[in-house]
Structures are given as C-alpha cells and as structure tokens.
PDB file of C-alpha atoms in Angstrom:
ATOM      1  CA  UNK D  73      86.135 104.243 124.321  1.00  0.00           C
ATOM      2  CA  UNK D  74      86.662 100.947 126.842  1.00  0.00           C
ATOM      3  CA  UNK D  75      90.371  98.734 126.225  1.00  0.00           C
ATOM      4  CA  UNK D  76      90.840  95.062 126.965  1.00  0.00           C
ATOM      5  CA  UNK D  77      93.991  93.277 126.387  1.00  0.00           C
ATOM      6  CA  UNK D  78      92.849  90.106 124.836  1.00  0.00           C
ATOM      7  CA  UNK D  79      95.285  86.672 123.850  1.00  0.00           C
ATOM      8  CA  UNK D  80      94.823  83.944 121.247  1.00  0.00           C
ATOM      9  CA  UNK D  81      97.450  81.164 121.971  1.00  0.00           C
ATOM     10  CA  UNK D  82      98.683  79.922 117.780  1.00  0.00           C
ATOM     11  CA  UNK D  83      99.131  76.809 116.942  1.00  0.00           C
ATOM     12  CA  UNK D  84     102.931  76.208 117.966  1.00  0.00           C
ATOM     13  CA  UNK D  85     102.214  78.241 121.393  1.00  0.00           C
ATOM     14  CA  UNK D  86     102.066  81.253 120.471  1.00  0.00           C
ATOM     15  CA  UNK D  87     100.548  83.808 122.663  1.00  0.00           C
ATOM     16  CA  UNK D  88      99.762  86.529 120.598  1.00  0.00           C
ATOM     17  CA  UNK D  89      98.603  89.493 122.401  1.00  0.00           C
ATOM     18  CA  UNK D  90      96.072  92.385 120.759  1.00  0.00           C
ATOM     19  CA  UNK D  91      93.956  95.126 122.292  1.00  0.00           C
ATOM     20  CA  UNK D  92      89.866  95.415 121.675  1.00  0.00           C
ATOM     21  CA  UNK D  93      88.708  98.703 121.582  1.00  0.00           C
ATOM     22  CA  UNK D  94      84.275  97.960 122.193  1.00  0.00           C
ATOM     23  CA  UNK D  95      82.191  99.425 119.283  1.00  0.00           C
ATOM     24  CA  UNK D  96      80.227  98.110 116.385  1.00  0.00           C
ATOM     25  CA  UNK D  97      80.946  95.675 113.145  1.00  0.00           C
ATOM     26  CA  UNK D  98      82.562  95.349 111.355  1.00  0.00           C
ATOM     27  CA  UNK D  99      85.721  94.989 113.164  1.00  0.00           C
ATOM     28  CA  UNK D 100      89.174  97.483 111.881  1.00  0.00           C
ATOM     29  CA  UNK D 101      91.539  94.431 112.771  1.00  0.00           C
ATOM     30  CA  UNK D 102      95.176  96.933 113.333  1.00  0.00           C
ATOM     31  CA  UNK D 103      98.661  95.342 112.230  1.00  0.00           C
ATOM     32  CA  UNK D 104     101.740  97.184 113.137  1.00  0.00           C
ATOM     33  CA  UNK D 105     105.400  97.370 111.164  1.00  0.00           C
ATOM     34  CA  UNK D 106     108.083  95.695 111.504  1.00  0.00           C
ATOM     35  CA  UNK D 107     109.951  96.070 115.511  1.00  0.00           C
ATOM     36  CA  UNK D 108     106.877  97.950 116.202  1.00  0.00           C
ATOM     37  CA  UNK D 109     104.510  97.243 118.432  1.00  0.00           C
ATOM     38  CA  UNK D 110     100.074  97.919 118.577  1.00  0.00           C
ATOM     39  CA  UNK D 111     100.451 100.707 120.673  1.00  0.00           C
ATOM     40  CA  UNK D 112     101.926 102.710 117.834  1.00  0.00           C
ATOM     41  CA  UNK D 113      97.773 102.849 116.604  1.00  0.00           C
ATOM     42  CA  UNK D 114      96.123 103.575 120.190  1.00  0.00           C
ATOM     43  CA  UNK D 115      95.249 107.457 118.816  1.00  0.00           C
ATOM     44  CA  UNK D 116      94.126 105.451 115.308  1.00  0.00           C
ATOM     45  CA  UNK D 117      91.807 103.170 116.847  1.00  0.00           C
ATOM     46  CA  UNK D 118      90.451 106.940 119.101  1.00  0.00           C
ATOM     47  CA  UNK D 119      89.825 107.919 115.650  1.00  0.00           C
ATOM     48  CA  UNK D 120      87.829 104.711 115.117  1.00  0.00           C
ATOM     49  CA  UNK D 121      85.847 105.929 117.552  1.00  0.00           C
ATOM     50  CA  UNK D 122      81.780 104.049 117.003  1.00  0.00           C
ATOM     51  CA  UNK D 123      84.337 100.835 115.882  1.00  0.00           C
ATOM     52  CA  UNK D 124      85.636  97.955 117.129  1.00  0.00           C
ATOM     53  CA  UNK D 125      88.835  98.352 117.052  1.00  0.00           C
ATOM     54  CA  UNK D 126      91.357  95.263 117.229  1.00  0.00           C
ATOM     55  CA  UNK D 127      95.620  96.187 117.788  1.00  0.00           C
ATOM     56  CA  UNK D 128      97.444  93.395 117.837  1.00  0.00           C
ATOM     57  CA  UNK D 129     101.294  92.361 118.600  1.00  0.00           C
ATOM     58  CA  UNK D 130     102.282  90.595 115.451  1.00  0.00           C
ATOM     59  CA  UNK D 131     104.896  87.381 116.710  1.00  0.00           C
ATOM     60  CA  UNK D 132     108.097  88.812 117.957  1.00  0.00           C
ATOM     61  CA  UNK D 133     106.153  92.463 118.876  1.00  0.00           C
ATOM     62  CA  UNK D 134     104.942  93.941 121.759  1.00  0.00           C
ATOM     63  CA  UNK D 135     103.839  92.064 124.273  1.00  0.00           C
ATOM     64  CA  UNK D 136     103.688  88.286 122.409  1.00  0.00           C
ATOM     65  CA  UNK D 137     105.505  85.912 122.290  1.00  0.00           C
ATOM     66  CA  UNK D 138     108.684  87.821 122.160  1.00  0.00           C
ATOM     67  CA  UNK D 139     111.873  84.780 119.991  1.00  0.00           C
ATOM     68  CA  UNK D 140     108.890  82.076 118.244  1.00  0.00           C
ATOM     69  CA  UNK D 141     110.545  79.846 115.783  1.00  0.00           C
ATOM     70  CA  UNK D 142     108.605  80.334 113.348  1.00  0.00           C
ATOM     71  CA  UNK D 143     108.775  83.982 111.654  1.00  0.00           C
ATOM     72  CA  UNK D 144     107.410  82.575 108.326  1.00  0.00           C
ATOM     73  CA  UNK D 145     104.782  84.557 106.525  1.00  0.00           C
ATOM     74  CA  UNK D 146     102.556  81.813 107.047  1.00  0.00           C
ATOM     75  CA  UNK D 147     102.598  82.387 110.840  1.00  0.00           C
ATOM     76  CA  UNK D 148     101.793  85.481 111.160  1.00  0.00           C
ATOM     77  CA  UNK D 149      99.108  84.975 108.483  1.00  0.00           C
ATOM     78  CA  UNK D 150      97.512  82.203 110.401  1.00  0.00           C
ATOM     79  CA  UNK D 151      97.545  84.716 113.967  1.00  0.00           C
ATOM     80  CA  UNK D 152      96.409  86.451 112.832  1.00  0.00           C
ATOM     81  CA  UNK D 153      92.851  84.522 111.332  1.00  0.00           C
ATOM     82  CA  UNK D 154      93.356  83.048 115.331  1.00  0.00           C
ATOM     83  CA  UNK D 155      92.124  86.878 116.229  1.00  0.00           C
ATOM     84  CA  UNK D 156      89.752  88.185 113.898  1.00  0.00           C
ATOM     85  CA  UNK D 157      88.666  84.529 114.327  1.00  0.00           C
ATOM     86  CA  UNK D 158      87.658  84.804 118.346  1.00  0.00           C
ATOM     87  CA  UNK D 159      86.624  88.638 117.585  1.00  0.00           C
ATOM     88  CA  UNK D 160      83.982  88.982 114.507  1.00  0.00           C
ATOM     89  CA  UNK D 161      81.833  86.590 112.812  1.00  0.00           C
ATOM     90  CA  UNK D 162      81.415  88.872 110.036  1.00  0.00           C
ATOM     91  CA  UNK D 163      84.356  90.361 107.896  1.00  0.00           C
ATOM     92  CA  UNK D 164      86.440  92.475 109.163  1.00  0.00           C
ATOM     93  CA  UNK D 165      88.232  96.361 107.845  1.00  0.00           C
ATOM     94  CA  UNK D 166      92.190  94.550 107.671  1.00  0.00           C
ATOM     95  CA  UNK D 167      94.759  97.826 108.139  1.00  0.00           C
ATOM     96  CA  UNK D 168      98.403  97.010 107.782  1.00  0.00           C
ATOM     97  CA  UNK D 169     101.533  99.126 107.496  1.00  0.00           C
ATOM     98  CA  UNK D 170     105.014  97.784 106.266  1.00  0.00           C
ATOM     99  CA  UNK D 171     105.229  94.724 107.064  1.00  0.00           C
ATOM    100  CA  UNK D 172     102.018  94.396 108.902  1.00  0.00           C
ATOM    101  CA  UNK D 173     100.632  95.415 105.385  1.00  0.00           C
ATOM    102  CA  UNK D 174     102.466  92.719 103.752  1.00  0.00           C
ATOM    103  CA  UNK D 175     100.928  90.139 106.293  1.00  0.00           C
ATOM    104  CA  UNK D 176      97.102  92.139 105.502  1.00  0.00           C
ATOM    105  CA  UNK D 177      97.791  91.362 101.888  1.00  0.00           C
ATOM    106  CA  UNK D 178      98.674  87.818 102.457  1.00  0.00           C
ATOM    107  CA  UNK D 179      95.544  87.472 105.199  1.00  0.00           C
ATOM    108  CA  UNK D 180      93.042  88.975 102.252  1.00  0.00           C
ATOM    109  CA  UNK D 181      94.463  87.023  99.921  1.00  0.00           C
ATOM    110  CA  UNK D 182      94.321  83.240 101.647  1.00  0.00           C
ATOM    111  CA  UNK D 183      91.711  83.795 103.564  1.00  0.00           C
ATOM    112  CA  UNK D 184      89.164  86.550 101.824  1.00  0.00           C
ATOM    113  CA  UNK D 185      85.976  85.239 103.625  1.00  0.00           C
ATOM    114  CA  UNK D 186      87.173  87.185 106.840  1.00  0.00           C
ATOM    115  CA  UNK D 187      88.198  90.439 105.137  1.00  0.00           C
ATOM    116  CA  UNK D 188      85.894  93.204 104.003  1.00  0.00           C
ATOM    117  CA  UNK D 189      88.283  96.085 103.224  1.00  0.00           C
ATOM    118  CA  UNK D 190      91.946  96.548 103.227  1.00  0.00           C
ATOM    119  CA  UNK D 191      94.033  98.738 103.891  1.00  0.00           C
ATOM    120  CA  UNK D 192      98.077  98.825 103.241  1.00  0.00           C
ATOM    121  CA  UNK D 193     100.049 102.102 104.311  1.00  0.00           C
ATOM    122  CA  UNK D 194     103.758 101.728 102.928  1.00  0.00           C
ATOM    123  CA  UNK D 195     103.551  98.396 102.091  1.00  0.00           C
ATOM    124  CA  UNK D 196     103.364  96.441  98.406  1.00  0.00           C
ATOM    125  CA  UNK D 197     104.459  92.747  97.558  1.00  0.00           C
ATOM    126  CA  UNK D 198     107.805  92.261  98.741  1.00  0.00           C
ATOM    127  CA  UNK D 199     111.136  93.679  99.383  1.00  0.00           C
ATOM    128  CA  UNK D 200     114.322  94.413 100.411  1.00  0.00           C
ATOM    129  CA  UNK D 201     117.748  93.157  99.851  1.00  0.00           C
ATOM    130  CA  UNK D 202     120.403  91.779 101.435  1.00  0.00           C
ATOM    131  CA  UNK D 203     122.316  94.659 102.365  1.00  0.00           C
ATOM    132  CA  UNK D 204     118.979  96.592 103.405  1.00  0.00           C
ATOM    133  CA  UNK D 205     118.965  94.037 106.302  1.00  0.00           C
ATOM    134  CA  UNK D 206     122.172  94.270 107.080  1.00  0.00           C
ATOM    135  CA  UNK D 207     122.133  97.861 107.108  1.00  0.00           C
ATOM    136  CA  UNK D 208     118.657  97.098 109.530  1.00  0.00           C
ATOM    137  CA  UNK D 209     120.766  94.242 111.603  1.00  0.00           C
ATOM    138  CA  UNK D 210     123.867  96.377 111.865  1.00  0.00           C
ATOM    139  CA  UNK D 211     121.264  99.839 113.702  1.00  0.00           C
ATOM    140  CA  UNK D 212     119.491  97.591 116.598  1.00  0.00           C
ATOM    141  CA  UNK D 213     122.812  96.202 117.327  1.00  0.00           C
ATOM    142  CA  UNK D 214     123.966  99.276 118.345  1.00  0.00           C
ATOM    143  CA  UNK D 215     121.106 100.329 120.382  1.00  0.00           C
ATOM    144  CA  UNK D 216     123.276 100.900 124.370  1.00  0.00           C
ATOM    145  CA  UNK D 217     120.858  98.357 125.367  1.00  0.00           C
ATOM    146  CA  UNK D 218     120.141  97.987 127.959  1.00  0.00           C
ATOM    147  CA  UNK D 219     119.062 102.298 128.649  1.00  0.00           C
ATOM    148  CA  UNK D 220     119.155 104.124 131.982  1.00  0.00           C
ATOM    149  CA  UNK D 221     115.596 105.948 131.840  1.00  0.00           C
ATOM    150  CA  UNK D 222     113.815 107.252 129.169  1.00  0.00           C
ATOM    151  CA  UNK D 223     115.614 110.653 129.063  1.00  0.00           C
ATOM    152  CA  UNK D 224     118.812 109.128 127.987  1.00  0.00           C
ATOM    153  CA  UNK D 225     116.949 106.110 125.634  1.00  0.00           C
ATOM    154  CA  UNK D 226     115.609 109.799 123.512  1.00  0.00           C
ATOM    155  CA  UNK D 227     119.464 111.099 123.499  1.00  0.00           C
ATOM    156  CA  UNK D 228     120.775 107.886 122.079  1.00  0.00           C
ATOM    157  CA  UNK D 229     117.822 106.994 119.786  1.00  0.00           C
ATOM    158  CA  UNK D 230     116.848 111.128 118.247  1.00  0.00           C
ATOM    159  CA  UNK D 231     113.921 112.439 119.214  1.00  0.00           C
ATOM    160  CA  UNK D 232     111.916 112.237 115.328  1.00  0.00           C
ATOM    161  CA  UNK D 233     108.134 110.396 115.563  1.00  0.00           C
ATOM    162  CA  UNK D 234     109.511 107.095 114.816  1.00  0.00           C
ATOM    163  CA  UNK D 235     111.879 107.172 117.388  1.00  0.00           C
ATOM    164  CA  UNK D 236     109.788 108.331 120.636  1.00  0.00           C
ATOM    165  CA  UNK D 237     107.717 105.893 119.461  1.00  0.00           C
ATOM    166  CA  UNK D 238     110.536 103.224 120.188  1.00  0.00           C
ATOM    167  CA  UNK D 239     111.056 104.568 123.383  1.00  0.00           C
ATOM    168  CA  UNK D 240     107.590 104.628 124.281  1.00  0.00           C
ATOM    169  CA  UNK D 241     107.399 101.159 124.144  1.00  0.00           C
ATOM    170  CA  UNK D 242     110.572 100.369 125.661  1.00  0.00           C
ATOM    171  CA  UNK D 243     109.774  97.159 128.970  1.00  0.00           C
ATOM    172  CA  UNK D 244     111.326  98.282 132.143  1.00  0.00           C
ATOM    173  CA  UNK D 245     113.575  95.160 133.516  1.00  0.00           C
ATOM    174  CA  UNK D 246     115.265  95.114 136.948  1.00  0.00           C
ATOM    175  CA  UNK D 247     119.381  96.507 134.922  1.00  0.00           C
ATOM    176  CA  UNK D 248     116.980  99.214 132.762  1.00  0.00           C
ATOM    177  CA  UNK D 249     114.992  99.414 129.879  1.00  0.00           C
ATOM    178  CA  UNK D 250     114.940  97.224 126.337  1.00  0.00           C
ATOM    179  CA  UNK D 251     113.504  96.759 122.806  1.00  0.00           C
ATOM    180  CA  UNK D 252     110.103  94.726 123.079  1.00  0.00           C
ATOM    181  CA  UNK D 253     111.503  92.542 119.982  1.00  0.00           C
ATOM    182  CA  UNK D 254     114.672  90.656 119.395  1.00  0.00           C
ATOM    183  CA  UNK D 255     117.068  91.859 116.748  1.00  0.00           C
ATOM    184  CA  UNK D 256     117.274  88.246 115.283  1.00  0.00           C
ATOM    185  CA  UNK D 257     113.993  87.809 115.163  1.00  0.00           C
ATOM    186  CA  UNK D 258     113.062  91.200 113.235  1.00  0.00           C
ATOM    187  CA  UNK D 259     115.815  90.352 110.784  1.00  0.00           C
ATOM    188  CA  UNK D 260     114.149  86.733 109.785  1.00  0.00           C
ATOM    189  CA  UNK D 261     111.058  88.149 110.203  1.00  0.00           C
ATOM    190  CA  UNK D 262     112.395  91.397 107.360  1.00  0.00           C
ATOM    191  CA  UNK D 263     113.830  88.338 105.434  1.00  0.00           C
ATOM    192  CA  UNK D 264     111.001  86.719 104.792  1.00  0.00           C
ATOM    193  CA  UNK D 265     108.965  90.067 103.928  1.00  0.00           C
ATOM    194  CA  UNK D 266     111.813  91.184 101.090  1.00  0.00           C
ATOM    195  CA  UNK D 267     110.026  87.387  99.351  1.00  0.00           C
ATOM    196  CA  UNK D 268     107.770  89.074  95.754  1.00  0.00           C
ATOM    197  CA  UNK D 269     103.900  88.411  96.485  1.00  0.00           C
ATOM    198  CA  UNK D 270     102.839  88.975  93.725  1.00  0.00           C
ATOM    199  CA  UNK D 271     101.007  85.810  93.266  1.00  0.00           C
ATOM    200  CA  UNK D 272      98.375  86.621  96.177  1.00  0.00           C
ATOM    201  CA  UNK D 273      98.198  90.004  95.503  1.00  0.00           C
ATOM    202  CA  UNK D 274      97.451  89.455  92.061  1.00  0.00           C
ATOM    203  CA  UNK D 275      94.212  87.369  93.362  1.00  0.00           C
ATOM    204  CA  UNK D 276      92.399  89.928  96.060  1.00  0.00           C
ATOM    205  CA  UNK D 277      88.932  91.333  95.385  1.00  0.00           C
ATOM    206  CA  UNK D 278      88.301  92.922  97.824  1.00  0.00           C
ATOM    207  CA  UNK D 279      88.679  97.030  97.666  1.00  0.00           C
ATOM    208  CA  UNK D 280      92.199  98.247  98.521  1.00  0.00           C
ATOM    209  CA  UNK D 281      92.576 101.177 100.336  1.00  0.00           C
ATOM    210  CA  UNK D 282      97.137 101.620  98.821  1.00  0.00           C
ATOM    211  CA  UNK D 283      98.544 104.645 100.795  1.00  0.00           C
ATOM    212  CA  UNK D 284     101.583 105.923 100.136  1.00  0.00           C
ATOM    213  CA  UNK D 285     103.908 108.539 101.530  1.00  0.00           C
ATOM    214  CA  UNK D 286     105.879 110.900  99.219  1.00  0.00           C
ATOM    215  CA  UNK D 287     108.410 110.567 101.767  1.00  0.00           C
ATOM    216  CA  UNK D 288     108.904 106.986 102.764  1.00  0.00           C
ATOM    217  CA  UNK D 289     110.791 103.301 101.314  1.00  0.00           C
ATOM    218  CA  UNK D 290     109.398 103.375  96.861  1.00  0.00           C
ATOM    219  CA  UNK D 291     110.543 104.841  94.580  1.00  0.00           C
ATOM    220  CA  UNK D 292     107.025 105.609  92.297  1.00  0.00           C
ATOM    221  CA  UNK D 293     107.848 103.025  89.838  1.00  0.00           C
ATOM    222  CA  UNK D 294     107.372 101.103  92.633  1.00  0.00           C
ATOM    223  CA  UNK D 295     103.907 102.079  93.321  1.00  0.00           C
ATOM    224  CA  UNK D 296     102.604 102.876  90.136  1.00  0.00           C
ATOM    225  CA  UNK D 297     103.879  98.792  89.077  1.00  0.00           C
ATOM    226  CA  UNK D 298     101.752  97.797  92.677  1.00  0.00           C
ATOM    227  CA  UNK D 299      98.976  99.487  92.426  1.00  0.00           C
ATOM    228  CA  UNK D 300      98.555  99.052  88.203  1.00  0.00           C
ATOM    229  CA  UNK D 301      98.756  94.918  88.889  1.00  0.00           C
ATOM    230  CA  UNK D 302      95.937  95.356  91.708  1.00  0.00           C
ATOM    231  CA  UNK D 303      92.151  94.654  91.060  1.00  0.00           C
ATOM    232  CA  UNK D 304      89.769  97.444  92.912  1.00  0.00           C
ATOM    233  CA  UNK D 305      92.041 100.087  94.042  1.00  0.00           C
ATOM    234  CA  UNK D 306      91.975 103.602  96.066  1.00  0.00           C
ATOM    235  CA  UNK D 307      95.833 105.318  96.067  1.00  0.00           C
ATOM    236  CA  UNK D 308      95.622 108.283  98.331  1.00  0.00           C
ATOM    237  CA  UNK D 309      99.078 110.090  98.823  1.00  0.00           C
ATOM    238  CA  UNK D 310     100.253 111.853 101.567  1.00  0.00           C
ATOM    239  CA  UNK D 311     102.776 114.971 101.556  1.00  0.00           C
ATOM    240  CA  UNK D 312     105.465 116.093 103.824  1.00  0.00           C
ATOM    241  CA  UNK D 313     105.355 111.866 105.160  1.00  0.00           C
ATOM    242  CA  UNK D 314     107.936 109.260 105.373  1.00  0.00           C
ATOM    243  CA  UNK D 315     107.528 105.519 106.090  1.00  0.00           C
ATOM    244  CA  UNK D 316     106.023 105.999 109.759  1.00  0.00           C
ATOM    245  CA  UNK D 317     102.572 108.119 108.030  1.00  0.00           C
ATOM    246  CA  UNK D 318     100.771 106.850 111.136  1.00  0.00           C
ATOM    247  CA  UNK D 319     103.523 109.041 113.563  1.00  0.00           C
ATOM    248  CA  UNK D 320     104.486 112.376 111.367  1.00  0.00           C
ATOM    249  CA  UNK D 321     101.176 112.648 109.157  1.00  0.00           C
ATOM    250  CA  UNK D 322      98.050 111.474 111.530  1.00  0.00           C
ATOM    251  CA  UNK D 323      95.310 114.276 111.192  1.00  0.00           C
ATOM    252  CA  UNK D 324      95.784 113.416 107.120  1.00  0.00           C
ATOM    253  CA  UNK D 325      95.990 109.733 107.055  1.00  0.00           C
ATOM    254  CA  UNK D 326      92.382 109.897 109.725  1.00  0.00           C
ATOM    255  CA  UNK D 327      90.761 111.823 107.001  1.00  0.00           C
ATOM    256  CA  UNK D 328      92.505 109.142 104.705  1.00  0.00           C
ATOM    257  CA  UNK D 329      91.058 105.580 106.887  1.00  0.00           C
ATOM    258  CA  UNK D 330      88.001 107.290 107.802  1.00  0.00           C
ATOM    259  CA  UNK D 331      86.739 108.114 103.378  1.00  0.00           C
ATOM    260  CA  UNK D 332      87.565 105.203 103.033  1.00  0.00           C
ATOM    261  CA  UNK D 333      86.431 102.785 105.946  1.00  0.00           C
ATOM    262  CA  UNK D 334      83.976 104.376 107.418  1.00  0.00           C
ATOM    263  CA  UNK D 335      81.508 104.915 104.629  1.00  0.00           C
ATOM    264  CA  UNK D 336      80.036 102.271 102.609  1.00  0.00           C
TER     265      UNK D 336
END
C-alpha cells in the first residue's frame, strides 16, 4: 500500500498530521488512544488493503502540534471532521481506540452525515477519576527522559506490547530520545474524556461495533450498560487481550474489523 503524509490546519492553528494509505472508498479513518500515535495502527491499515485508510495523529500526539492550547473534546472532534472533509466525499467508517474511541463517538454524534459505520475499541461514554489522572501523571513523569537510545528506553519502560510501541515512536533530539507527547497535555485531555457523554452516545444511528478485551479497563457492568444504551450495536469480546488489543490481540481484532467493515 502506498502511504503519504498530509496535514490539515485547524481554526486555532493546530496542525493535524495524518497518514493516508490509498485504496477504494469508503475510507476507514482510525483514531489512536491517549499518549499513542497513528504509527500503532500501520499494521491494521495494511490488513485492510484495498480500502483507503487514514491514520490520524490527534492533536497533542505523534506528528501533530505537540502542545495545543485547546484540548477540549470539541477541538478533537473538529480536527477529525477537518480530516474527513479533506479526504472523502462520502461517509467514512470511523474506528477509535480508547480516547480515540471517545473522539470517534462524538464525531458520529455531531456529524452523522460523515460516518457510515463506527467501531469503538475499548471505549465508552467517558470514565476516569481524579486518582486515575494523578496516577497517570505520576507514571509519565517517572520516565527517565531523555533516553540515551532505544535499548535504554526499553530497559526502563519494559518490553510489553504497549511499551514497545512507545519506544518505537520516540522522537530523536540532539540530547536523546523523547516521547511524542507532553504530560500536562495528556492529563488535560484525559480529564476531558472523563466526562460522561450519554446523550451523544444514545443519539448515534450508524451501525456500531463495540470491541472489548477481557483484560481491558472496563468492568462487566460498565460494558453491559454502554452497549444496552446504544442503538444498532454489535459487541465482540476478545479473550486474552489487554486494553491495547490492537497490539496484543491483533489477529482476532483484525478478524472482527474485517467482518464488520468489509461486508455490506
């Protein structure tokens, strides 16, 4: 698949970078999770060969503007709408993971004319506590940045699938390797995601695939309540998977995506 990098500029001047894998429409637009980047979903794009796939670096992440002044949910939604309108003349299939799933849900609610089908991987109406945000901040600030090289980063962060993705995505600067995100931006973004958005979820009419991992971040009660309050919802549960199922349960995830997106 041929890949190209493109940029749209939001109304507030934020540059939103995204990768385009050429193919037939309708396009599949993929949104990564908090502190991630589009790079994590390159293998997914390749397995959807034949379709046009767009991988977005959401504001504050990846190759997009690192420290945007506005990290509201509406700003994230506006960025995705800009990308969709720049790249597709027809409704797209919108896929989101975690924070990206929350963004995708809000895009589908705000602009139903732009979304043909919606996939939410390990996402819900909004969740998280003050304690969760504090723990997240403590963890990111514990990183021994800058790392001298990828080997030292791997030794410090660990060798799990998520840690490997972070290490692979580190930015090289003259004095070492740095993450492609700012901790304060991540915490502000996470806090905005925590506000429940039931009204938006309940108004979505597009067919939705909700994918949960048995080792993910939501309780059985949270999963059931979210699915029950949606409209045209199909639920798939991945066994032996973590919150980052696109990294550690790749084949079952791809099977679920292909069954939902490539038929009908």
